[in-house]
Amino acid sequence: MADFITKEQLKSTLGKDDYGLKGSMAVLLAMSSKLAKKRSEFESSVFISHSHKNSDLVEYLVGILNKLKIQVYVDWMDDELSYPPTGKTAVKIKNMIDANKKFILLATNEGIESKWCNWELGLGDAHKYIEHIALLPVADNSGNWIGNEYLQIYPYVDKKYKSLEWDDEYTVIYPDGKKKDLIDWLKN
């Protein structure tokens, strides 16, 4: 059985980075670095599918991935999208799933229950399966996670050890049991 990272553990990992940034500050840094860098200066790109109920967690994930030189697309960071969602929103999301090399579902319990996340996962499945799609299972702080059936059909990110460093301590595990270091998966 996988030992999933919890919401609090995800939030605590960014506190260990060189800048000492947390949450919203990490997103501001990500947005400014996106403006300052050309797409070619990043080593890869990823579409993050998530429940908007978990926007706080996405902020930390964006900071972690940018530190690894991964360009991140998050819908609410896109100036072209408006709320509430419209058909234009859906078209833009479809295009961005296709445009980004990787697709990660921030698979919290809220994300698994979200109709938008399930729709995006279906699109990611069609465009990225199996080498460029992964789940990042994030349990609630009690360790509860409801998406075990997803692990049977999609690659997922898991801790190699109990460490919370976002380096080669994380592995992408495929349904057939094959494993790849997270950083190698993100950049290849």
Coordinates of N, CA and C in Angstrom, one line a residue:
M1 N 0.8 -1.2 0.0 CA 0.0 0.0 0.0 C 0.9 1.2 0.0
A2 N 0.5 2.2 -0.8 CA 1.3 3.4 -0.9 C 1.1 4.2 0.4
D3 N 2.2 5.0 0.7 CA 2.2 5.9 1.9 C 2.0 7.3 1.4
F4 N 0.8 7.8 1.2 CA 0.5 9.1 0.6 C 1.0 10.2 1.4
I5 N 1.4 11.3 0.7 CA 1.7 12.5 1.4 C 0.4 13.1 1.8
T6 N 0.4 13.8 3.0 CA -0.8 14.5 3.4 C -0.8 15.9 3.0
K7 N -2.0 16.6 3.2 CA -2.1 18.0 2.9 C -1.1 18.8 3.7
E8 N -1.0 18.6 5.0 CA 0.0 19.3 5.8 C 1.4 19.1 5.4
Q9 N 1.7 17.8 5.0 CA 3.1 17.5 4.6 C 3.4 18.3 3.3
L10 N 2.5 18.4 2.3 CA 2.7 19.1 1.1 C 3.0 20.6 1.4
K11 N 2.2 21.1 2.3 CA 2.4 22.5 2.7 C 3.7 22.8 3.3
S12 N 4.2 21.8 4.1 CA 5.4 22.0 4.8 C 6.7 21.9 3.9
T13 N 6.6 21.2 2.8 CA 7.8 21.0 2.0 C 8.3 22.3 1.4
L14 N 7.4 23.2 1.0 CA 7.9 24.4 0.4 C 8.7 25.3 1.4
G15 N 8.4 25.2 2.7 CA 9.1 25.9 3.7 C 10.6 25.6 3.7
K16 N 11.0 24.5 3.1 CA 12.4 24.1 3.1 C 13.2 24.6 1.9
D17 N 12.5 25.4 1.0 CA 13.2 25.8 -0.2 C 14.1 27.0 0.1
D18 N 15.0 27.4 -0.8 CA 16.0 28.4 -0.6 C 15.4 29.8 -0.4
Y19 N 14.2 30.0 -0.9 CA 13.6 31.3 -0.8 C 12.8 31.5 0.5
G20 N 12.5 30.4 1.2 CA 11.6 30.5 2.4 C 10.2 31.0 2.0
L21 N 9.8 30.7 0.8 CA 8.4 31.2 0.4 C 7.4 30.2 0.8
K22 N 6.2 30.7 1.0 CA 5.0 29.9 1.3 C 3.9 30.3 0.4
G23 N 3.0 29.4 0.1 CA 1.7 29.6 -0.6 C 1.7 30.7 -1.6
S24 N 1.0 31.7 -1.4 CA 0.7 32.7 -2.4 C 2.0 33.4 -2.9
M25 N 3.0 33.5 -2.0 CA 4.3 34.1 -2.5 C 4.9 33.2 -3.5
A26 N 4.7 31.9 -3.4 CA 5.3 30.9 -4.4 C 4.6 31.1 -5.7
V27 N 3.3 31.3 -5.7 CA 2.5 31.6 -6.9 C 2.9 32.9 -7.6
L28 N 3.1 33.9 -6.8 CA 3.6 35.2 -7.4 C 5.0 35.0 -8.0
L29 N 5.9 34.2 -7.4 CA 7.2 34.0 -8.0 C 7.0 33.2 -9.3
A30 N 6.1 32.2 -9.2 CA 5.9 31.4 -10.4 C 5.3 32.2 -11.6
M31 N 4.4 33.1 -11.3 CA 3.8 34.0 -12.3 C 4.9 34.9 -12.9
S32 N 5.7 35.5 -12.0 CA 6.7 36.4 -12.5 C 7.8 35.7 -13.3
S33 N 8.2 34.5 -12.8 CA 9.2 33.8 -13.6 C 8.6 33.3 -14.9
K34 N 7.3 33.1 -15.0 CA 6.7 32.7 -16.3 C 6.8 33.9 -17.3
L35 N 6.6 35.1 -16.7 CA 6.7 36.3 -17.6 C 8.2 36.5 -18.0
A36 N 9.1 36.3 -17.1 CA 10.5 36.6 -17.4 C 11.2 35.5 -18.2
K37 N 10.7 34.3 -18.2 CA 11.4 33.2 -18.9 C 10.6 32.8 -20.2
K38 N 11.4 32.5 -21.2 CA 10.7 31.9 -22.3 C 10.4 30.5 -22.0
R39 N 9.4 29.9 -22.7 CA 9.0 28.5 -22.5 C 10.2 27.6 -22.6
S40 N 11.2 27.9 -23.5 CA 12.3 27.0 -23.7 C 13.3 27.0 -22.6
E41 N 13.2 28.0 -21.7 CA 14.1 28.0 -20.5 C 13.7 27.0 -19.4
F42 N 12.4 26.6 -19.5 CA 12.0 25.6 -18.5 C 12.4 24.2 -19.1
E43 N 12.6 23.2 -18.2 CA 13.0 21.9 -18.7 C 11.8 21.0 -19.1
S44 N 10.6 21.4 -18.7 CA 9.3 20.7 -19.1 C 8.2 21.6 -18.7
S45 N 7.0 21.1 -19.0 CA 5.8 21.8 -18.6 C 4.7 20.8 -18.1
V46 N 3.8 21.3 -17.2 CA 2.8 20.4 -16.7 C 1.5 21.1 -16.5
F47 N 0.4 20.4 -16.8 CA -0.9 20.9 -16.5 C -1.3 20.3 -15.2
I48 N -1.7 21.2 -14.3 CA -2.2 20.7 -12.9 C -3.7 20.7 -12.9
S49 N -4.3 19.5 -12.8 CA -5.7 19.4 -12.6 C -6.0 19.3 -11.1
H50 N -6.9 20.1 -10.6 CA -7.2 20.1 -9.1 C -8.6 20.6 -8.8
S51 N -9.0 20.4 -7.7 CA -10.2 21.0 -7.2 C -9.9 22.4 -6.7
H52 N -10.8 23.3 -7.0 CA -10.5 24.7 -6.5 C -10.6 24.8 -5.0
K53 N -11.2 23.8 -4.4 CA -11.2 23.7 -2.9 C -9.8 23.5 -2.4
N54 N -8.9 23.1 -3.2 CA -7.5 22.8 -2.8 C -6.5 23.8 -3.4
S55 N -7.0 25.0 -3.7 CA -6.1 26.0 -4.3 C -4.9 26.3 -3.5
D56 N -5.1 26.2 -2.1 CA -3.9 26.5 -1.2 C -2.8 25.4 -1.5
L57 N -3.2 24.2 -1.7 CA -2.2 23.1 -2.0 C -1.5 23.3 -3.3
V58 N -2.3 23.8 -4.3 CA -1.8 24.0 -5.6 C -0.7 25.1 -5.6
E59 N -0.9 26.1 -4.7 CA 0.1 27.1 -4.6 C 1.5 26.5 -4.2
Y60 N 1.5 25.6 -3.3 CA 2.7 24.9 -2.8 C 3.3 24.1 -3.9
L61 N 2.4 23.3 -4.6 CA 2.9 22.5 -5.7 C 3.5 23.3 -6.8
V62 N 2.9 24.4 -7.2 CA 3.5 25.3 -8.2 C 4.9 25.8 -7.8
G63 N 5.1 26.2 -6.5 CA 6.4 26.6 -6.0 C 7.4 25.5 -6.1
I64 N 7.0 24.3 -5.8 CA 7.9 23.1 -5.8 C 8.3 22.8 -7.2
L65 N 7.3 22.8 -8.2 CA 7.6 22.5 -9.6 C 8.5 23.5 -10.2
N66 N 8.2 24.8 -9.9 CA 9.0 25.9 -10.5 C 10.4 25.8 -10.0
K67 N 10.6 25.4 -8.8 CA 12.0 25.2 -8.3 C 12.7 24.2 -9.1
L68 N 12.0 23.2 -9.6 CA 12.6 22.1 -10.4 C 12.7 22.5 -11.9
K69 N 12.4 23.8 -12.2 CA 12.4 24.3 -13.6 C 11.3 23.7 -14.5
I70 N 10.2 23.5 -13.8 CA 9.0 23.0 -14.6 C 8.0 24.1 -14.7
Q71 N 7.6 24.4 -15.9 CA 6.6 25.4 -16.1 C 5.2 24.8 -15.8
V72 N 4.4 25.5 -15.1 CA 3.1 25.0 -14.6 C 2.0 25.8 -15.2
Y73 N 0.9 25.0 -15.7 CA -0.3 25.7 -16.1 C -1.4 25.3 -15.0
V74 N -2.0 26.4 -14.5 CA -3.1 26.3 -13.5 C -4.2 27.2 -14.0
D75 N -5.4 26.7 -14.2 CA -6.4 27.5 -14.8 C -6.6 28.9 -14.1
W76 N -6.6 29.0 -12.8 CA -6.9 30.3 -12.2 C -5.7 31.2 -12.2
M77 N -4.6 30.8 -12.7 CA -3.5 31.7 -12.9 C -3.5 32.2 -14.4
D78 N -4.5 31.8 -15.2 CA -4.6 32.2 -16.6 C -5.5 33.5 -16.6
D79 N -4.9 34.6 -17.1 CA -5.7 35.9 -17.2 C -6.8 35.8 -18.2
E80 N -6.7 34.9 -19.1 CA -7.7 34.8 -20.2 C -9.0 34.1 -19.7
L81 N -9.0 33.4 -18.6 CA -10.2 32.7 -18.1 C -10.9 33.5 -17.1
S82 N -12.2 33.3 -17.2 CA -13.1 34.1 -16.3 C -13.9 33.1 -15.4
Y83 N -14.5 33.6 -14.3 CA -15.3 32.8 -13.5 C -16.7 33.4 -13.5
P84 N -17.7 32.6 -13.6 CA -17.8 31.2 -13.6 C -17.4 30.6 -15.0
P85 N -17.0 29.3 -15.0 CA -16.6 28.7 -16.2 C -17.6 28.8 -17.4
T86 N -17.1 28.9 -18.6 CA -18.0 28.9 -19.8 C -17.4 27.9 -20.8
G87 N -18.1 27.8 -21.9 CA -17.6 27.0 -23.0 C -16.2 27.4 -23.4
K88 N -15.9 28.7 -23.4 CA -14.5 29.2 -23.7 C -13.5 28.6 -22.7
T89 N -13.9 28.5 -21.4 CA -13.1 27.9 -20.4 C -12.7 26.5 -20.7
A90 N -13.7 25.7 -21.1 CA -13.5 24.3 -21.5 C -12.6 24.1 -22.7
V91 N -12.7 25.0 -23.7 CA -11.9 24.9 -24.9 C -10.4 25.2 -24.5
K92 N -10.3 26.3 -23.7 CA -8.9 26.7 -23.3 C -8.2 25.5 -22.5
I93 N -9.0 24.9 -21.5 CA -8.4 23.8 -20.7 C -8.0 22.7 -21.6
K94 N -8.9 22.3 -22.6 CA -8.6 21.2 -23.5 C -7.2 21.5 -24.3
N95 N -7.1 22.8 -24.7 CA -5.9 23.2 -25.5 C -4.7 23.1 -24.6
M96 N -4.8 23.5 -23.3 CA -3.7 23.6 -22.4 C -3.3 22.2 -22.0
I97 N -4.2 21.3 -21.8 CA -3.8 19.9 -21.5 C -3.0 19.3 -22.7
D98 N -3.4 19.6 -23.9 CA -2.6 19.2 -25.1 C -1.3 19.9 -25.2
A99 N -1.2 21.2 -24.9 CA 0.0 21.9 -25.1 C 1.1 21.6 -24.0
N100 N 0.7 21.2 -22.8 CA 1.7 20.9 -21.8 C 2.2 19.4 -22.0
K101 N 3.5 19.2 -21.7 CA 4.1 17.9 -21.9 C 3.5 16.9 -20.9
K102 N 3.3 17.3 -19.7 CA 2.8 16.4 -18.6 C 1.5 16.8 -18.1
F103 N 0.8 15.9 -17.4 CA -0.5 16.1 -16.8 C -0.4 15.5 -15.4
I104 N -0.7 16.3 -14.4 CA -0.8 15.8 -13.0 C -2.1 16.1 -12.4
L105 N -2.8 15.1 -11.9 CA -4.0 15.4 -11.1 C -3.6 15.4 -9.7
L106 N -3.9 16.6 -9.0 CA -3.7 16.7 -7.6 C -4.8 15.9 -7.0
A107 N -4.6 14.7 -6.7 CA -5.7 13.7 -6.4 C -6.0 13.7 -4.9
T108 N -6.6 14.8 -4.5 CA -7.2 14.9 -3.1 C -8.5 14.3 -3.2
N109 N -9.1 14.0 -2.0 CA -10.5 13.5 -2.0 C -11.4 14.5 -2.7
E110 N -11.2 15.8 -2.6 CA -12.0 16.8 -3.2 C -11.8 16.7 -4.8
G111 N -10.6 16.5 -5.2 CA -10.3 16.4 -6.6 C -11.0 15.2 -7.3
I112 N -10.9 14.1 -6.6 CA -11.5 12.9 -7.1 C -13.0 13.0 -7.2
E113 N -13.6 13.8 -6.3 CA -15.1 14.0 -6.4 C -15.5 15.1 -7.3
S114 N -14.6 15.9 -7.9 CA -14.9 17.0 -8.7 C -15.2 16.6 -10.2
K115 N -16.3 17.1 -10.7 CA -16.7 16.8 -12.1 C -15.7 17.4 -13.1
W116 N -15.1 18.5 -12.8 CA -14.1 19.1 -13.7 C -12.9 18.3 -13.7
C117 N -12.4 17.9 -12.5 CA -11.2 17.1 -12.4 C -11.3 15.7 -13.2
N118 N -12.5 15.1 -13.0 CA -12.7 13.9 -13.8 C -12.8 14.1 -15.3
W119 N -13.4 15.2 -15.7 CA -13.4 15.6 -17.1 C -12.0 15.8 -17.6
E120 N -11.2 16.6 -16.9 CA -9.8 16.8 -17.2 C -9.0 15.6 -17.3
L121 N -9.2 14.7 -16.3 CA -8.5 13.4 -16.3 C -8.8 12.6 -17.5
G122 N -10.0 12.6 -17.9 CA -10.4 11.9 -19.2 C -9.7 12.5 -20.4
L123 N -9.6 13.8 -20.5 CA -8.8 14.5 -21.5 C -7.3 14.1 -21.4
G124 N -6.8 14.2 -20.2 CA -5.4 13.9 -20.0 C -5.1 12.4 -20.4
D125 N -6.1 11.5 -20.1 CA -6.0 10.1 -20.5 C -5.8 10.0 -22.0
A126 N -6.7 10.7 -22.7 CA -6.7 10.7 -24.2 C -5.4 11.3 -24.8
H127 N -4.9 12.3 -24.2 CA -3.7 13.0 -24.8 C -2.4 12.5 -24.2
K128 N -2.3 12.0 -23.0 CA -1.0 11.8 -22.4 C -0.8 10.3 -21.9
Y129 N -1.8 9.5 -22.0 CA -1.7 8.1 -21.4 C -0.6 7.4 -22.1
I130 N 0.2 6.7 -21.5 CA 0.5 6.4 -20.1 C 1.8 7.1 -19.6
E131 N 2.6 7.5 -20.5 CA 3.9 8.0 -20.1 C 3.9 9.4 -19.6
H132 N 2.9 10.2 -19.9 CA 2.9 11.6 -19.5 C 1.8 12.1 -18.6
I133 N 1.2 11.1 -17.9 CA 0.1 11.4 -17.0 C 0.4 10.8 -15.7
A134 N 0.1 11.5 -14.6 CA 0.3 10.9 -13.2 C -0.7 11.5 -12.2
L135 N -1.0 10.7 -11.2 CA -1.8 11.3 -10.1 C -0.8 11.6 -9.0
L136 N -1.1 12.7 -8.3 CA -0.4 13.0 -7.0 C -1.4 12.8 -5.9
P137 N -1.5 11.6 -5.4 CA -2.4 11.3 -4.3 C -2.0 12.1 -3.0
V138 N -3.0 12.9 -2.5 CA -2.7 13.7 -1.3 C -3.9 13.3 -0.3
A139 N -3.5 12.7 0.7 CA -4.5 12.3 1.7 C -4.9 13.4 2.6
D140 N -6.1 13.3 3.2 CA -6.4 14.3 4.3 C -5.4 14.1 5.4
N141 N -5.4 15.0 6.4 CA -4.4 14.9 7.4 C -4.5 13.7 8.3
S142 N -5.6 13.0 8.3 CA -5.8 11.7 9.0 C -5.2 10.5 8.2
G143 N -4.8 10.8 7.0 CA -4.3 9.7 6.1 C -5.4 9.1 5.2
N144 N -6.6 9.6 5.3 CA -7.7 9.0 4.5 C -7.6 9.5 3.0
W145 N -7.7 8.6 2.1 CA -7.7 8.9 0.7 C -8.6 7.9 0.0
I146 N -9.5 8.4 -0.9 CA -10.6 7.6 -1.5 C -10.4 7.1 -2.9
G147 N -9.2 7.3 -3.5 CA -9.1 7.1 -4.9 C -8.3 5.8 -5.3
N148 N -8.3 4.8 -4.5 CA -7.5 3.6 -4.7 C -7.7 3.0 -6.1
E149 N -9.0 3.0 -6.6 CA -9.2 2.4 -7.9 C -8.4 3.1 -9.0
Y150 N -8.1 4.4 -8.8 CA -7.4 5.1 -9.8 C -6.0 4.6 -10.0
L151 N -5.4 4.1 -8.8 CA -4.0 3.6 -8.9 C -3.9 2.3 -9.7
Q152 N -5.0 1.7 -10.0 CA -4.9 0.5 -10.8 C -4.8 0.8 -12.3
I153 N -5.1 2.0 -12.7 CA -5.1 2.4 -14.1 C -4.2 3.5 -14.5
Y154 N -3.7 4.3 -13.5 CA -2.9 5.5 -13.8 C -1.6 5.4 -13.0
P155 N -0.5 5.9 -13.6 CA 0.7 6.1 -12.8 C 0.4 7.1 -11.7
Y156 N 1.2 7.0 -10.6 CA 1.0 7.9 -9.5 C 2.4 8.2 -8.8
V157 N 2.4 9.3 -8.2 CA 3.6 9.7 -7.5 C 3.6 9.2 -6.0
D158 N 4.7 8.6 -5.6 CA 4.7 8.0 -4.3 C 6.1 8.3 -3.7
K159 N 6.2 8.3 -2.4 CA 7.4 8.5 -1.7 C 8.3 7.2 -1.7
K160 N 9.5 7.3 -2.0 CA 10.4 6.2 -1.9 C 10.7 5.9 -0.5
Y161 N 10.9 6.9 0.3 CA 11.2 6.8 1.7 C 10.3 7.7 2.5
K162 N 10.5 7.9 3.7 CA 9.7 8.8 4.5 C 10.1 10.3 4.3
S163 N 11.1 10.6 3.6 CA 11.6 11.9 3.4 C 10.5 12.7 2.6
L164 N 10.5 14.0 2.8 CA 9.6 14.9 2.1 C 10.3 15.9 1.2
E165 N 11.6 15.6 0.9 CA 12.3 16.4 -0.1 C 11.8 16.1 -1.5
W166 N 11.6 17.1 -2.3 CA 11.1 16.9 -3.7 C 12.3 16.7 -4.6
D167 N 13.0 15.7 -4.4 CA 14.1 15.3 -5.4 C 13.9 13.9 -5.8
D168 N 14.9 13.1 -5.8 CA 14.8 11.7 -6.3 C 14.2 10.8 -5.2
E169 N 13.6 11.4 -4.1 CA 13.0 10.7 -3.1 C 11.6 10.3 -3.5
Y170 N 11.1 10.8 -4.6 CA 9.8 10.5 -5.1 C 9.8 9.7 -6.4
T171 N 8.9 8.8 -6.6 CA 8.9 7.9 -7.7 C 7.5 8.0 -8.4
V172 N 7.5 7.8 -9.7 CA 6.2 7.6 -10.4 C 6.1 6.1 -10.6
I173 N 5.0 5.6 -10.1 CA 4.8 4.1 -10.2 C 3.7 3.9 -11.2
Y174 N 4.0 3.0 -12.2 CA 3.0 2.7 -13.2 C 2.1 1.5 -12.8
P175 N 1.0 1.4 -13.4 CA 0.1 0.3 -13.0 C 0.7 -1.1 -13.1
D176 N 1.7 -1.3 -14.0 CA 2.4 -2.6 -14.1 C 3.5 -2.8 -13.1
G177 N 3.7 -1.8 -12.2 CA 4.7 -1.8 -11.2 C 6.1 -1.2 -11.6
K178 N 6.2 -0.8 -12.9 CA 7.4 -0.1 -13.3 C 7.5 1.2 -12.5
K179 N 8.8 1.6 -12.2 CA 9.0 2.8 -11.5 C 10.0 3.7 -12.2
K180 N 9.8 5.0 -12.0 CA 10.7 6.0 -12.6 C 10.8 7.2 -11.6
D181 N 12.0 7.7 -11.4 CA 12.2 8.8 -10.5 C 11.4 10.0 -11.0
L182 N 10.8 10.7 -10.0 CA 9.9 11.8 -10.3 C 10.5 12.8 -11.2
I183 N 11.7 13.3 -10.9 CA 12.4 14.3 -11.7 C 12.6 13.8 -13.1
D184 N 13.1 12.6 -13.3 CA 13.2 12.0 -14.6 C 11.9 12.0 -15.4
W185 N 10.8 11.6 -14.7 CA 9.5 11.6 -15.3 C 9.1 13.0 -15.8
L186 N 9.3 14.0 -14.9 CA 8.9 15.3 -15.2 C 9.6 15.9 -16.4
K187 N 10.9 15.6 -16.5 CA 11.8 16.2 -17.5 C 11.9 15.4 -18.8
N188 N 11.4 14.2 -18.9 CA 11.6 13.3 -20.1 C 10.2 13.0 -20.6

